[in-house]
């Protein structure tokens, strides 16, 4: 099958027809490639490497920013998830477990620092214990190294964490600087022959084989949409995923005051509400030593509204308000409880109250301004007003569209890329 695909690529597309760049010019010459990828987030870069390795043909990545990973891929908490939350046998479970192992190995190979003290998931009330035990069962089914701890044993792992009766210790969870991972992946991809066009935005399609960009036209054999926050708009141009819409949610972080009485070794998470895709406010010690607290999940009025109203748009405002009313009214995924929790976190006091039950010695004065926020591209099925939690990959005319690559996509990026390339319809 691979040989058949490779023969099709070489016979029909031509693999070596680049025109040279002209130094000092903003417009790039019109060019041709076998695979064209929109978006240089972690998924776009990983897929580019996999395509180049598998087929040895020309791969070009378009990125409207000046560097890779400027959005979700470089602005997340850096947690490498272990596969605790996903039901056994699901795609997310398999890719997360494998991705965790491989990305930790990749970081060691490239001398990228890791915090490998693991994670504890604590119960704030007795009512959360059944969900904690469900996470334990899922972890065991997925082959994740976990153990249930009583309150005394928890102190030995995370001395400041507190729980009701039991906590779940997840040994395989690690933390990395996502920007260092992105830099290493891009450098590897370039060495392997992938071509990046930074500062080059995808604008639209012309027929089945030409993309318009703000620096010229690109003729391709197959197009891969890894557009993140704009993946739905790109897909709709190909008449793909018309019943999906991306809603942006901003993840705001605080930083723990270095002198706080609450010390964190690894990660302290609450038991999540398993009915929705958000994991709640948690503590994470990054490899460089600082501790982040977050994130929130604030619905936005624009897809790149990182601060205040900057980035808000009239269209984004109308769309978000319309869907919030619909989601709130239907209450799918218990959206009302999500909305109420996020409203509480809008204030510093409310944010503190969400986090204070996770550990001892934590005070409101320990909340300092944190890292730059990230924006989650949350896919919604417009037919049912449901938040989509699973990965979504759809095929179009000479194109593949990654419509939903939310957490744990960063963790899963290496096997996720292999999966996407494996399901591409190339002929």
Short mmCIF file of C-alpha atoms in Angstrom, two decimals:
data_model
loop_
_atom_site.label_atom_id
_atom_site.label_comp_id
_atom_site.label_asym_id
_atom_site.label_seq_id
_atom_site.Cartn_x
_atom_site.Cartn_y
_atom_site.Cartn_z
CA UNK A 1 0.00 0.00 0.00
CA UNK A 2 2.80 2.43 0.87
CA UNK A 3 4.60 1.65 -2.40
CA UNK A 4 1.38 2.21 -4.35
CA UNK A 5 0.91 5.58 -2.70
CA UNK A 6 4.51 6.59 -3.26
CA UNK A 7 4.28 5.61 -6.92
CA UNK A 8 1.14 7.72 -7.26
CA UNK A 9 2.87 10.69 -5.65
CA UNK A 10 5.96 10.52 -7.83
CA UNK A 11 4.12 9.87 -11.09
CA UNK A 12 1.42 12.48 -10.73
CA UNK A 13 2.80 15.32 -8.62
CA UNK A 14 6.49 15.84 -9.32
CA UNK A 15 8.64 16.09 -6.23
CA UNK A 16 11.27 18.68 -6.96
CA UNK A 17 9.87 21.77 -8.64
CA UNK A 18 10.68 24.62 -6.26
CA UNK A 19 11.52 28.03 -7.61
CA UNK A 20 14.29 29.80 -5.66
CA UNK A 21 13.45 32.47 -3.10
CA UNK A 22 14.45 36.00 -4.03
CA UNK A 23 16.27 37.64 -1.14
CA UNK A 24 14.66 40.81 0.15
CA UNK A 25 11.29 40.26 -1.57
CA UNK A 26 8.03 39.89 0.36
CA UNK A 27 6.38 37.92 -2.44
CA UNK A 28 7.53 34.34 -2.81
CA UNK A 29 7.67 32.87 -6.31
CA UNK A 30 4.86 30.53 -7.26
CA UNK A 31 5.84 27.02 -6.27
CA UNK A 32 4.75 23.41 -6.43
CA UNK A 33 4.92 20.74 -3.75
CA UNK A 34 3.59 17.28 -3.10
CA UNK A 35 2.14 18.01 0.35
CA UNK A 36 1.09 21.45 1.56
CA UNK A 37 0.33 21.89 5.26
CA UNK A 38 -1.41 24.90 6.77
CA UNK A 39 -0.31 25.51 10.36
CA UNK A 40 3.02 25.01 12.13
CA UNK A 41 1.70 23.95 15.50
CA UNK A 42 2.94 20.71 17.01
CA UNK A 43 0.50 18.63 14.92
CA UNK A 44 1.38 20.35 11.65
CA UNK A 45 5.11 19.97 12.27
CA UNK A 46 4.79 16.32 13.35
CA UNK A 47 2.69 15.46 10.29
CA UNK A 48 5.19 17.24 8.02
CA UNK A 49 8.03 15.14 9.43
CA UNK A 50 6.05 11.93 9.08
CA UNK A 51 5.12 12.66 5.45
CA UNK A 52 8.71 13.50 4.56
CA UNK A 53 10.02 10.38 6.27
CA UNK A 54 7.39 8.06 4.83
CA UNK A 55 7.36 9.23 1.22
CA UNK A 56 10.54 11.28 0.72
CA UNK A 57 8.67 13.91 -1.31
CA UNK A 58 8.40 17.69 -1.02
CA UNK A 59 6.53 18.97 2.02
CA UNK A 60 5.84 22.67 2.56
CA UNK A 61 4.36 24.13 5.76
CA UNK A 62 2.61 27.50 5.71
CA UNK A 63 2.55 29.49 8.95
CA UNK A 64 1.17 33.01 9.22
CA UNK A 65 3.31 33.76 12.30
CA UNK A 66 7.05 34.40 12.24
CA UNK A 67 7.85 31.19 14.14
CA UNK A 68 6.21 27.85 14.90
CA UNK A 69 4.00 27.11 17.90
CA UNK A 70 2.96 30.69 18.60
CA UNK A 71 -0.53 29.68 19.71
CA UNK A 72 -1.84 26.61 21.59
CA UNK A 73 1.25 24.46 20.97
CA UNK A 74 3.60 26.93 22.62
CA UNK A 75 1.23 28.35 25.23
CA UNK A 76 0.05 25.23 27.05
CA UNK A 77 1.08 24.04 30.51
CA UNK A 78 3.64 21.62 29.09
CA UNK A 79 2.07 18.63 30.87
CA UNK A 80 2.68 15.31 29.13
CA UNK A 81 -0.48 13.43 30.02
CA UNK A 82 -0.28 9.73 30.83
CA UNK A 83 -3.67 8.46 29.59
CA UNK A 84 -5.68 8.56 32.80
CA UNK A 85 -8.86 10.21 31.58
CA UNK A 86 -9.73 8.22 28.45
CA UNK A 87 -11.76 5.05 28.16
CA UNK A 88 -9.77 1.95 27.25
CA UNK A 89 -9.64 1.11 23.58
CA UNK A 90 -10.35 4.65 22.37
CA UNK A 91 -8.06 6.45 19.94
CA UNK A 92 -7.26 9.10 22.54
CA UNK A 93 -6.24 6.48 25.09
CA UNK A 94 -3.92 4.64 22.71
CA UNK A 95 -2.29 7.73 21.22
CA UNK A 96 -1.86 9.43 24.60
CA UNK A 97 -0.15 6.47 26.27
CA UNK A 98 2.17 5.91 23.32
CA UNK A 99 2.73 9.63 22.82
CA UNK A 100 3.71 10.14 26.44
CA UNK A 101 6.36 7.45 26.22
CA UNK A 102 7.75 8.65 22.90
CA UNK A 103 7.75 12.37 23.67
CA UNK A 104 9.56 11.80 26.97
CA UNK A 105 12.17 9.78 25.06
CA UNK A 106 12.39 12.55 22.45
CA UNK A 107 13.04 15.14 25.16
CA UNK A 108 15.81 13.03 26.71
CA UNK A 109 17.38 12.50 23.28
CA UNK A 110 17.42 16.26 22.66
CA UNK A 111 18.49 17.19 26.22
CA UNK A 112 15.21 19.03 26.84
CA UNK A 113 14.61 19.22 30.63
CA UNK A 114 11.69 17.25 32.07
CA UNK A 115 9.99 17.30 35.45
CA UNK A 116 9.14 13.63 35.99
CA UNK A 117 7.73 13.78 39.51
CA UNK A 118 4.35 12.62 38.22
CA UNK A 119 0.89 13.81 39.17
CA UNK A 120 -1.55 13.33 42.01
CA UNK A 121 -5.30 13.61 41.48
CA UNK A 122 -7.01 14.53 44.73
CA UNK A 123 -10.61 14.31 45.90
CA UNK A 124 -12.05 17.45 47.43
CA UNK A 125 -15.20 15.71 48.71
CA UNK A 126 -16.38 12.15 49.32
CA UNK A 127 -18.74 12.59 46.35
CA UNK A 128 -15.69 12.66 44.05
CA UNK A 129 -14.37 9.27 45.18
CA UNK A 130 -16.38 7.19 42.66
CA UNK A 131 -14.93 9.28 39.81
CA UNK A 132 -11.45 8.87 41.31
CA UNK A 133 -11.91 5.09 41.29
CA UNK A 134 -13.17 5.25 37.69
CA UNK A 135 -9.96 7.06 36.72
CA UNK A 136 -7.97 4.36 38.50
CA UNK A 137 -9.79 1.66 36.51
CA UNK A 138 -9.27 3.50 33.21
CA UNK A 139 -5.59 3.99 33.97
CA UNK A 140 -5.05 0.32 34.66
CA UNK A 141 -6.91 -0.66 31.50
CA UNK A 142 -4.72 1.72 29.50
CA UNK A 143 -1.46 0.39 30.96
CA UNK A 144 -0.64 3.56 32.88
CA UNK A 145 1.49 3.25 36.03
CA UNK A 146 -0.83 4.43 38.80
CA UNK A 147 -1.57 3.69 42.44
CA UNK A 148 -4.20 4.71 44.96
CA UNK A 149 -2.72 6.49 47.97
CA UNK A 150 -4.19 7.11 51.38
CA UNK A 151 -3.68 10.51 53.00
CA UNK A 152 -0.43 9.50 54.69
CA UNK A 153 1.10 8.04 51.54
CA UNK A 154 0.08 11.17 49.62
CA UNK A 155 2.26 13.27 51.93
CA UNK A 156 5.31 11.29 50.86
CA UNK A 157 4.66 12.05 47.18
CA UNK A 158 3.29 15.62 47.43
CA UNK A 159 3.68 16.84 51.03
CA UNK A 160 1.41 19.88 50.59
CA UNK A 161 -1.39 18.18 48.65
CA UNK A 162 -4.56 17.34 50.51
CA UNK A 163 -7.34 14.91 49.70
CA UNK A 164 -10.39 13.20 51.16
CA UNK A 165 -9.51 9.58 52.00
CA UNK A 166 -7.65 8.70 48.79
CA UNK A 167 -5.68 10.20 45.89
CA UNK A 168 -4.48 8.77 42.59
CA UNK A 169 -0.73 8.89 41.93
CA UNK A 170 0.15 8.91 38.21
CA UNK A 171 3.84 8.15 37.79
CA UNK A 172 4.05 8.62 34.02
CA UNK A 173 2.94 12.26 33.93
CA UNK A 174 5.78 14.67 33.13
CA UNK A 175 6.18 18.39 32.39
CA UNK A 176 8.24 20.04 29.66
CA UNK A 177 8.74 23.50 28.19
CA UNK A 178 6.54 23.25 25.06
CA UNK A 179 8.45 25.98 23.23
CA UNK A 180 11.69 24.02 23.52
CA UNK A 181 9.92 20.95 22.12
CA UNK A 182 8.58 23.00 19.22
CA UNK A 183 12.01 24.45 18.44
CA UNK A 184 13.58 20.98 18.42
CA UNK A 185 10.85 19.52 16.19
CA UNK A 186 11.13 22.34 13.66
CA UNK A 187 14.92 22.02 13.57
CA UNK A 188 14.61 18.27 12.99
CA UNK A 189 11.99 18.77 10.29
CA UNK A 190 14.19 21.29 8.45
CA UNK A 191 17.18 18.94 8.62
CA UNK A 192 14.99 16.21 7.17
CA UNK A 193 13.97 18.39 4.22
CA UNK A 194 10.66 19.95 5.27
CA UNK A 195 10.28 23.53 3.98
CA UNK A 196 8.67 26.15 6.23
CA UNK A 197 7.11 29.36 4.93
CA UNK A 198 6.83 31.57 8.00
CA UNK A 199 4.95 34.83 7.76
CA UNK A 200 2.83 33.27 5.02
CA UNK A 201 -0.92 32.98 5.58
CA UNK A 202 -3.29 30.62 3.76
CA UNK A 203 -6.04 32.73 2.17
CA UNK A 204 -8.12 30.27 0.19
CA UNK A 205 -8.24 27.57 -2.47
CA UNK A 206 -8.42 27.67 -6.23
CA UNK A 207 -9.89 24.42 -7.46
CA UNK A 208 -8.55 21.15 -6.08
CA UNK A 209 -4.82 21.76 -6.33
CA UNK A 210 -3.92 25.41 -5.68
CA UNK A 211 -3.77 27.41 -2.46
CA UNK A 212 -3.75 31.19 -2.36
CA UNK A 213 -1.47 32.77 0.24
CA UNK A 214 -0.55 36.37 1.01
CA UNK A 215 2.82 35.68 -0.68
CA UNK A 216 1.66 33.93 -3.82
CA UNK A 217 0.09 30.71 -5.06
CA UNK A 218 1.14 27.15 -4.21
CA UNK A 219 0.21 24.16 -6.35
CA UNK A 220 0.05 20.92 -4.37
CA UNK A 221 -0.75 17.26 -4.66
CA UNK A 222 -2.43 16.94 -1.26
CA UNK A 223 -3.38 19.59 1.28
CA UNK A 224 -3.34 19.05 5.05
CA UNK A 225 -5.33 21.42 7.26
CA UNK A 226 -3.73 21.86 10.69
CA UNK A 227 -5.11 25.36 11.14
CA UNK A 228 -5.94 25.10 14.85
CA UNK A 229 -8.26 27.96 15.75
CA UNK A 230 -9.10 28.45 12.07
CA UNK A 231 -9.29 24.79 11.03
CA UNK A 232 -13.06 24.90 10.62
CA UNK A 233 -12.93 27.88 8.26
CA UNK A 234 -10.28 26.20 6.12
CA UNK A 235 -12.25 22.93 6.09
CA UNK A 236 -15.45 24.72 5.08
CA UNK A 237 -13.63 26.11 2.03
CA UNK A 238 -13.26 22.45 0.99
CA UNK A 239 -16.89 21.73 1.91
CA UNK A 240 -15.69 19.52 4.75
CA UNK A 241 -17.04 19.45 8.31
CA UNK A 242 -19.79 21.94 7.60
CA UNK A 243 -21.63 20.92 10.78
CA UNK A 244 -18.61 21.77 12.95
CA UNK A 245 -17.67 25.13 14.41
CA UNK A 246 -14.67 26.11 16.54
CA UNK A 247 -15.30 28.21 19.63
CA UNK A 248 -12.27 29.80 21.33
CA UNK A 249 -11.76 29.45 25.10
CA UNK A 250 -8.89 31.28 26.78
CA UNK A 251 -6.83 29.47 29.38
CA UNK A 252 -5.55 31.98 31.93
CA UNK A 253 -2.73 30.98 34.29
CA UNK A 254 -1.42 32.40 37.54
CA UNK A 255 2.01 31.75 39.01
CA UNK A 256 2.63 30.53 42.54
CA UNK A 257 4.62 32.99 44.64
CA UNK A 258 8.11 31.47 45.09
CA UNK A 259 8.02 32.00 48.86
CA UNK A 260 4.65 30.29 49.31
CA UNK A 261 4.28 27.77 52.12
CA UNK A 262 2.73 25.46 49.55
CA UNK A 263 5.48 23.62 47.72
CA UNK A 264 4.75 21.52 44.65
CA UNK A 265 6.99 18.75 43.34
CA UNK A 266 5.08 17.66 40.25
CA UNK A 267 1.38 18.19 39.48
CA UNK A 268 -1.67 18.45 41.73
CA UNK A 269 -4.99 18.01 39.89
CA UNK A 270 -8.58 17.80 41.12
CA UNK A 271 -10.89 14.96 40.21
CA UNK A 272 -12.53 16.31 37.03
CA UNK A 273 -16.15 16.24 36.06
CA UNK A 274 -15.96 13.33 33.60
CA UNK A 275 -18.99 14.64 31.73
CA UNK A 276 -17.09 17.56 30.18
CA UNK A 277 -13.69 18.04 28.46
CA UNK A 278 -12.10 20.45 30.96
CA UNK A 279 -9.81 19.18 33.74
CA UNK A 280 -10.12 22.06 36.21
CA UNK A 281 -7.58 24.34 37.89
CA UNK A 282 -4.37 22.53 38.84
CA UNK A 283 -0.81 23.15 40.07
CA UNK A 284 2.10 22.33 37.76
CA UNK A 285 5.83 22.64 38.48
CA UNK A 286 7.63 23.38 35.26
CA UNK A 287 11.18 22.10 34.61
CA UNK A 288 12.67 25.54 35.24
CA UNK A 289 11.16 25.54 38.74
CA UNK A 290 8.22 27.95 38.64
CA UNK A 291 4.73 26.66 39.48
CA UNK A 292 1.71 27.55 37.36
CA UNK A 293 -1.89 27.53 38.59
CA UNK A 294 -4.68 27.21 36.07
CA UNK A 295 -6.12 27.26 33.58
CA UNK A 296 -9.49 28.92 33.31
CA UNK A 297 -11.64 28.34 30.21
CA UNK A 298 -13.13 31.71 29.36
CA UNK A 299 -15.28 31.90 26.20
CA UNK A 300 -13.96 34.58 23.85
CA UNK A 301 -15.34 37.05 21.33
CA UNK A 302 -12.45 36.51 18.90
CA UNK A 303 -10.21 33.61 17.97
CA UNK A 304 -7.02 35.40 18.99
CA UNK A 305 -8.37 37.50 21.86
CA UNK A 306 -5.42 36.99 24.18
CA UNK A 307 -5.88 40.08 26.32
CA UNK A 308 -8.88 42.24 27.15
CA UNK A 309 -10.97 43.01 24.08
CA UNK A 310 -7.97 43.06 21.76
CA UNK A 311 -8.73 40.55 19.04
CA UNK A 312 -12.50 40.58 19.61
CA UNK A 313 -14.57 40.82 16.43
CA UNK A 314 -18.21 41.52 15.71
CA UNK A 315 -18.59 38.18 13.96
CA UNK A 316 -16.87 36.36 16.81
CA UNK A 317 -19.08 38.10 19.36
CA UNK A 318 -22.30 37.17 17.56
CA UNK A 319 -21.17 33.57 17.05
CA UNK A 320 -20.04 33.04 20.62
CA UNK A 321 -23.14 34.59 22.19
CA UNK A 322 -25.42 32.56 19.94
CA UNK A 323 -23.71 29.28 20.79
CA UNK A 324 -23.42 30.07 24.49
CA UNK A 325 -27.18 30.63 24.63
CA UNK A 326 -27.76 27.38 22.76
CA UNK A 327 -25.29 25.40 24.85
CA UNK A 328 -26.66 26.86 28.07
CA UNK A 329 -30.25 26.15 27.04
CA UNK A 330 -29.67 22.54 25.99
CA UNK A 331 -27.18 21.89 28.82
CA UNK A 332 -25.33 19.23 26.83
CA UNK A 333 -22.18 17.99 28.61
CA UNK A 334 -23.64 19.74 31.69
CA UNK A 335 -22.57 23.03 30.15
CA UNK A 336 -24.32 25.08 32.82
CA UNK A 337 -22.02 23.70 35.50
CA UNK A 338 -19.00 24.50 33.28
CA UNK A 339 -20.26 28.05 32.72
CA UNK A 340 -20.86 28.64 36.42
CA UNK A 341 -17.40 27.39 37.34
CA UNK A 342 -15.76 29.62 34.74
CA UNK A 343 -17.73 32.66 35.89
CA UNK A 344 -16.39 32.09 39.40
CA UNK A 345 -12.82 32.09 38.07
CA UNK A 346 -13.16 35.50 36.43
CA UNK A 347 -12.07 37.15 39.67
CA UNK A 348 -8.83 36.52 41.55
CA UNK A 349 -10.85 35.58 44.62
CA UNK A 350 -12.93 33.09 42.68
CA UNK A 351 -9.85 31.60 41.08
CA UNK A 352 -8.27 31.18 44.52
CA UNK A 353 -11.35 29.42 45.82
CA UNK A 354 -11.18 26.93 42.95
CA UNK A 355 -7.60 26.04 43.85
CA UNK A 356 -7.45 26.34 47.64
CA UNK A 357 -8.81 22.86 48.38
CA UNK A 358 -5.97 21.17 46.50
CA UNK A 359 -3.18 21.92 48.96
CA UNK A 360 -2.06 23.13 52.37
CA UNK A 361 -0.38 26.47 52.91
CA UNK A 362 -1.87 28.10 49.81
CA UNK A 363 -3.02 31.69 50.29
CA UNK A 364 -4.65 34.24 48.04
CA UNK A 365 -1.51 36.39 48.18
CA UNK A 366 0.36 33.50 46.53
CA UNK A 367 -1.38 34.19 43.20
CA UNK A 368 0.94 36.19 40.96
CA UNK A 369 0.43 37.14 37.29
CA UNK A 370 1.26 34.10 35.20
CA UNK A 371 2.45 33.10 31.77
CA UNK A 372 0.87 34.31 28.55
CA UNK A 373 -2.57 32.72 28.19
CA UNK A 374 -3.36 30.12 25.58
CA UNK A 375 -6.57 29.66 23.60
CA UNK A 376 -8.25 26.29 23.27
CA UNK A 377 -9.84 25.60 19.88
CA UNK A 378 -12.96 23.81 21.11
CA UNK A 379 -14.95 22.06 18.39
CA UNK A 380 -18.75 22.13 18.63
CA UNK A 381 -21.17 19.94 16.67
CA UNK A 382 -23.72 22.50 15.50
CA UNK A 383 -26.36 19.81 14.94
CA UNK A 384 -26.50 18.84 18.60
CA UNK A 385 -24.77 21.78 20.37
CA UNK A 386 -22.33 19.31 21.92
CA UNK A 387 -18.70 20.03 22.79
CA UNK A 388 -16.61 17.51 20.84
CA UNK A 389 -13.98 15.88 23.03
CA UNK A 390 -12.54 13.28 20.65
CA UNK A 391 -10.02 13.83 17.88
CA UNK A 392 -11.73 14.64 14.57
CA UNK A 393 -10.00 14.04 11.20
CA UNK A 394 -11.98 14.33 7.98
CA UNK A 395 -11.13 13.86 4.31
CA UNK A 396 -11.91 16.25 1.49
CA UNK A 397 -11.02 16.64 -2.15
CA UNK A 398 -7.24 16.02 -2.28
CA UNK A 399 -7.15 17.16 1.33
CA UNK A 400 -7.11 16.01 4.96
CA UNK A 401 -8.50 18.17 7.76
CA UNK A 402 -7.50 17.94 11.43
CA UNK A 403 -10.56 19.60 12.91
CA UNK A 404 -10.15 18.72 16.57
CA UNK A 405 -6.74 18.28 18.13
CA UNK A 406 -7.37 19.36 21.70
CA UNK A 407 -5.61 17.94 24.76
CA UNK A 408 -3.85 15.52 24.82
CA UNK A 409 -2.81 16.37 21.24
CA UNK A 410 0.53 17.85 22.32
CA UNK A 411 1.38 14.70 24.26
CA UNK A 412 0.08 12.48 21.45
CA UNK A 413 1.69 14.42 18.59
CA UNK A 414 4.17 11.79 17.35
CA UNK A 415 1.80 8.79 17.05
CA UNK A 416 -1.04 11.17 16.15
CA UNK A 417 0.91 12.27 13.08
CA UNK A 418 1.46 8.64 12.04
CA UNK A 419 -2.25 7.96 12.47
CA UNK A 420 -3.27 10.97 10.35
CA UNK A 421 -0.86 10.05 7.55
CA UNK A 422 -2.08 6.47 7.71
CA UNK A 423 -5.73 7.43 7.16
CA UNK A 424 -5.09 9.97 4.38
CA UNK A 425 -6.97 9.27 1.16
CA UNK A 426 -4.27 9.97 -1.39
CA UNK A 427 -5.81 8.39 -4.47
#
